[in-house]
C-alpha cells in the first residue's frame, strides 16, 4: 500500500519567526492517527526567519536529527557550536539528557527537517554526530545518512535507515521495501510521482511495498526505511 500524506492536511504552526508542517502529532497539534510511523516519532518541516530560532532546551531518551534543506543552522549544545549547511545532517543521541539550541544566524531563510526517533536503549550517554557528505553523492541514487549499520555516516540507536536523494527531471529510482519493513518518504523540494499519485514539496508518503519514484520535475527527498511494528 502507498498512502499519500498531503501537506495541506498536516498540522501547522505559524508565528512571526517560524512556519512548520507537522507530519505527526507535536506540541498543540494532536491527531490520534498520526502519533508515529514505526519508530519514527517526529518529522517537522521548519522554515525559520533570519536571526531567529529555537533557544536552549532539553531532551532525554530520543534520537534527534536535523537535516538542512536551505540556508544555515547554528547548533549549540553543552559541548560545541556547529554550523550546518544545505544537505548536512546532525544526530544527537539525547540519552540521559542533552540541552541544545538551533538558530538561524543568517539574513536569509533557514529550512530544516527536525526528526525524532525512539531509541532501542534508554539512558545512553549523550552523543553528537555530524555528516557533511558531498552533494553529488545523492544525485539520482540513495545516499545513506544514518543507520545502525557500521558503514553509515551517522550511527543510530534504532533499526532504521535514512537516505537522501536528488532526482533530475524525469529520472526514476527504485524504492525497494523488504517483507516486514516499511518506508516513510518526505518530498523536500520539487515533485515526484509514485504509481498514479503526484507528490508535491512538503508531502509525505507511507509505503509498505516496493515501487518506483519518478521526478515530475527536479526533486529532493528523504527516505526513512524501518521495521514494521
Tab-separated table of C-alpha atoms in Angstrom:
chain	number	residue	atom	x	y	z
A	1	UNK	CA	0.000	0.000	0.000
A	2	UNK	CA	1.081	3.553	-0.745
A	3	UNK	CA	-0.581	6.267	1.316
A	4	UNK	CA	-0.232	9.936	0.441
A	5	UNK	CA	0.068	12.432	3.293
A	6	UNK	CA	-0.926	15.760	1.747
A	7	UNK	CA	0.915	18.696	3.311
A	8	UNK	CA	-2.231	20.808	3.064
A	9	UNK	CA	-3.884	18.449	5.569
A	10	UNK	CA	-0.965	18.318	8.016
A	11	UNK	CA	-0.776	20.035	11.358
A	12	UNK	CA	0.541	23.564	11.081
A	13	UNK	CA	2.219	26.147	13.273
A	14	UNK	CA	2.950	29.719	12.266
A	15	UNK	CA	4.159	32.766	14.161
A	16	UNK	CA	6.429	35.743	13.481
A	17	UNK	CA	9.588	33.632	13.088
A	18	UNK	CA	8.531	30.004	12.464
A	19	UNK	CA	6.405	28.231	9.853
A	20	UNK	CA	6.063	24.467	10.350
A	21	UNK	CA	4.392	21.440	8.789
A	22	UNK	CA	3.879	18.621	11.315
A	23	UNK	CA	3.891	15.149	9.758
A	24	UNK	CA	2.947	13.690	13.166
A	25	UNK	CA	1.349	14.946	16.377
A	26	UNK	CA	3.531	17.553	18.053
A	27	UNK	CA	3.035	20.354	20.560
A	28	UNK	CA	-0.534	21.636	20.410
A	29	UNK	CA	-1.257	19.601	17.258
A	30	UNK	CA	-2.783	16.231	18.138
A	31	UNK	CA	-4.138	13.553	15.836
A	32	UNK	CA	-4.584	10.090	17.333
A	33	UNK	CA	-3.984	8.581	13.875
A	34	UNK	CA	-0.663	10.419	13.479
A	35	UNK	CA	1.308	9.649	16.620
A	36	UNK	CA	4.220	7.913	14.891
A	37	UNK	CA	5.201	5.737	11.935
A	38	UNK	CA	7.028	2.690	13.205
A	39	UNK	CA	9.785	4.042	15.444
A	40	UNK	CA	9.668	7.436	13.692
A	41	UNK	CA	8.048	9.834	16.163
A	42	UNK	CA	8.526	13.359	14.748
A	43	UNK	CA	9.088	14.894	11.317
A	44	UNK	CA	8.766	18.677	11.488
A	45	UNK	CA	9.357	20.723	8.335
A	46	UNK	CA	10.509	24.072	9.769
A	47	UNK	CA	11.139	27.363	7.968
A	48	UNK	CA	12.819	29.892	10.268
A	49	UNK	CA	13.126	33.624	9.708
A	50	UNK	CA	16.538	35.361	9.856
A	51	UNK	CA	18.109	35.902	13.283
A	52	UNK	CA	15.572	33.586	14.938
A	53	UNK	CA	15.330	30.017	16.115
A	54	UNK	CA	14.892	27.540	18.922
A	55	UNK	CA	16.571	28.724	22.120
A	56	UNK	CA	18.268	26.390	24.582
A	57	UNK	CA	16.018	23.473	25.574
A	58	UNK	CA	16.491	19.896	26.758
A	59	UNK	CA	15.629	16.348	25.669
A	60	UNK	CA	16.030	12.844	27.078
A	61	UNK	CA	15.949	9.369	25.536
A	62	UNK	CA	15.385	10.288	21.906
A	63	UNK	CA	17.441	10.142	18.695
A	64	UNK	CA	17.166	13.713	17.340
A	65	UNK	CA	18.298	14.562	13.816
A	66	UNK	CA	18.360	17.783	11.815
A	67	UNK	CA	18.663	17.913	8.006
A	68	UNK	CA	19.192	21.311	6.372
A	69	UNK	CA	17.272	21.936	3.142
A	70	UNK	CA	18.009	25.656	2.710
A	71	UNK	CA	20.199	28.198	4.494
A	72	UNK	CA	22.391	27.612	7.545
A	73	UNK	CA	21.608	26.330	11.030
A	74	UNK	CA	23.819	27.188	14.012
A	75	UNK	CA	23.740	24.365	16.539
A	76	UNK	CA	24.887	24.833	20.129
A	77	UNK	CA	24.870	22.295	22.936
A	78	UNK	CA	26.699	21.598	26.188
A	79	UNK	CA	29.997	20.992	24.412
A	80	UNK	CA	30.070	22.577	20.961
A	81	UNK	CA	28.941	25.052	18.328
A	82	UNK	CA	28.450	23.794	14.772
A	83	UNK	CA	27.139	25.315	11.536
A	84	UNK	CA	25.060	23.056	9.295
A	85	UNK	CA	24.627	23.931	5.629
A	86	UNK	CA	22.396	22.538	2.871
A	87	UNK	CA	22.467	18.751	2.762
A	88	UNK	CA	24.210	18.303	6.113
A	89	UNK	CA	22.673	16.197	8.872
A	90	UNK	CA	23.363	16.055	12.591
A	91	UNK	CA	22.379	13.415	15.129
A	92	UNK	CA	22.023	13.934	18.853
A	93	UNK	CA	21.514	10.824	20.937
A	94	UNK	CA	19.879	12.568	23.882
A	95	UNK	CA	20.146	9.622	26.267
A	96	UNK	CA	20.277	10.771	29.894
A	97	UNK	CA	19.829	14.380	28.772
A	98	UNK	CA	21.163	16.986	26.379
A	99	UNK	CA	20.484	20.737	26.072
A	100	UNK	CA	20.770	22.427	22.676
A	101	UNK	CA	19.681	25.367	20.539
A	102	UNK	CA	19.119	25.548	16.761
A	103	UNK	CA	19.228	29.115	15.411
A	104	UNK	CA	19.270	30.897	12.050
A	105	UNK	CA	22.066	33.449	12.433
A	106	UNK	CA	21.929	34.486	8.770
A	107	UNK	CA	19.960	37.203	6.959
A	108	UNK	CA	18.126	34.666	4.767
A	109	UNK	CA	15.586	31.911	5.463
A	110	UNK	CA	16.532	28.585	7.044
A	111	UNK	CA	14.544	25.478	6.199
A	112	UNK	CA	15.323	22.290	8.080
A	113	UNK	CA	13.711	18.957	8.854
A	114	UNK	CA	13.685	18.028	12.529
A	115	UNK	CA	13.374	14.304	13.196
A	116	UNK	CA	12.824	12.334	16.397
A	117	UNK	CA	13.285	8.560	16.538
A	118	UNK	CA	12.628	6.310	19.517
A	119	UNK	CA	15.941	4.724	20.623
A	120	UNK	CA	16.334	0.985	21.168
A	121	UNK	CA	18.035	1.594	24.513
A	122	UNK	CA	17.292	4.115	27.259
A	123	UNK	CA	19.610	6.291	29.345
A	124	UNK	CA	22.549	6.188	26.957
A	125	UNK	CA	25.475	8.574	27.351
A	126	UNK	CA	24.577	11.684	25.288
A	127	UNK	CA	26.378	11.853	21.951
A	128	UNK	CA	26.651	14.179	18.933
A	129	UNK	CA	27.497	13.222	15.339
A	130	UNK	CA	27.672	15.231	12.105
A	131	UNK	CA	27.533	14.133	8.452
A	132	UNK	CA	28.712	16.536	5.743
A	133	UNK	CA	28.736	14.457	2.559
A	134	UNK	CA	29.307	15.765	-0.989
A	135	UNK	CA	26.035	16.789	-2.579
A	136	UNK	CA	26.694	14.847	-5.790
A	137	UNK	CA	26.689	11.544	-3.879
A	138	UNK	CA	22.864	11.748	-3.624
A	139	UNK	CA	22.382	12.550	-7.331
A	140	UNK	CA	19.908	10.009	-8.786
A	141	UNK	CA	20.770	7.470	-6.083
A	142	UNK	CA	20.050	6.787	-2.432
A	143	UNK	CA	22.717	8.255	-0.169
A	144	UNK	CA	22.813	6.609	3.253
A	145	UNK	CA	22.951	9.229	6.007
A	146	UNK	CA	22.055	7.398	9.213
A	147	UNK	CA	21.638	3.785	10.291
A	148	UNK	CA	22.646	1.303	12.967
A	149	UNK	CA	24.904	-0.266	10.312
A	150	UNK	CA	28.639	0.293	10.754
A	151	UNK	CA	29.115	1.913	7.331
A	152	UNK	CA	26.604	4.707	7.993
A	153	UNK	CA	27.994	8.245	8.480
A	154	UNK	CA	25.671	8.665	11.485
A	155	UNK	CA	25.094	5.748	13.850
A	156	UNK	CA	21.506	5.425	15.068
A	157	UNK	CA	20.405	3.544	18.141
A	158	UNK	CA	17.476	2.052	16.229
A	159	UNK	CA	16.732	-0.305	13.333
A	160	UNK	CA	16.177	2.448	10.785
A	161	UNK	CA	17.973	3.616	7.647
A	162	UNK	CA	17.759	7.239	6.477
A	163	UNK	CA	18.601	8.169	2.892
A	164	UNK	CA	18.612	11.337	0.782
A	165	UNK	CA	18.219	11.531	-2.984
A	166	UNK	CA	18.175	14.271	-5.605
A	167	UNK	CA	16.358	13.252	-8.776
A	168	UNK	CA	16.940	15.082	-12.029
A	169	UNK	CA	13.921	15.940	-14.181
A	170	UNK	CA	12.081	12.748	-15.251
A	171	UNK	CA	14.664	10.495	-13.570
A	172	UNK	CA	13.434	7.304	-11.881
A	173	UNK	CA	14.740	5.344	-8.920
A	174	UNK	CA	13.700	2.075	-7.313
A	175	UNK	CA	12.309	2.134	-3.801
A	176	UNK	CA	12.653	-1.409	-2.518
A	177	UNK	CA	10.676	-2.486	0.548
A	178	UNK	CA	11.511	-5.872	2.039
A	179	UNK	CA	8.971	-8.099	3.857
A	180	UNK	CA	8.116	-6.855	7.369
A	181	UNK	CA	9.656	-3.465	6.510
A	182	UNK	CA	8.124	-0.101	5.619
A	183	UNK	CA	9.157	3.330	4.371
A	184	UNK	CA	8.188	6.897	5.177
A	185	UNK	CA	9.083	9.312	2.370
A	186	UNK	CA	9.311	13.108	2.648
A	187	UNK	CA	9.334	15.236	-0.503
A	188	UNK	CA	11.557	18.168	0.384
A	189	UNK	CA	11.661	20.010	-2.939
A	190	UNK	CA	10.175	19.547	-6.390
A	191	UNK	CA	7.577	16.923	-7.288
A	192	UNK	CA	7.627	13.144	-7.611
A	193	UNK	CA	5.222	10.587	-8.988
A	194	UNK	CA	4.653	7.207	-7.335
A	195	UNK	CA	2.378	4.916	-9.335
A	196	UNK	CA	-0.532	7.200	-10.302
A	197	UNK	CA	-0.073	9.658	-7.420
A	198	UNK	CA	1.654	13.030	-7.594
A	199	UNK	CA	3.511	14.314	-4.534
A	200	UNK	CA	4.435	17.964	-4.059
A	201	UNK	CA	7.075	19.558	-1.846
A	202	UNK	CA	6.254	19.058	1.878
A	203	UNK	CA	4.120	15.957	1.165
A	204	UNK	CA	4.788	12.616	2.840
A	205	UNK	CA	4.131	9.004	1.881
A	206	UNK	CA	3.710	5.803	3.861
A	207	UNK	CA	4.884	2.854	1.751
A	208	UNK	CA	4.946	-0.873	2.524
A	209	UNK	CA	5.573	-2.323	-0.945
A	210	UNK	CA	8.350	-1.964	-3.493
A	211	UNK	CA	7.747	0.719	-6.101
A	212	UNK	CA	9.498	3.361	-8.178
A	213	UNK	CA	9.841	7.111	-7.779
A	214	UNK	CA	9.808	9.311	-10.849
A	215	UNK	CA	10.646	13.004	-10.714
A	216	UNK	CA	7.810	15.081	-12.167
A	217	UNK	CA	10.363	17.867	-12.066
A	218	UNK	CA	13.689	18.079	-10.287
A	219	UNK	CA	13.139	16.638	-6.807
A	220	UNK	CA	14.876	16.242	-3.434
A	221	UNK	CA	13.593	13.615	-0.991
A	222	UNK	CA	14.341	11.955	2.351
A	223	UNK	CA	13.531	8.289	2.906
A	224	UNK	CA	13.145	6.509	6.252
A	225	UNK	CA	13.301	2.708	5.942
A	226	UNK	CA	12.402	0.719	9.046
A	227	UNK	CA	10.821	-2.375	10.566
A	228	UNK	CA	7.063	-2.644	10.849
A	229	UNK	CA	5.822	-2.704	14.426
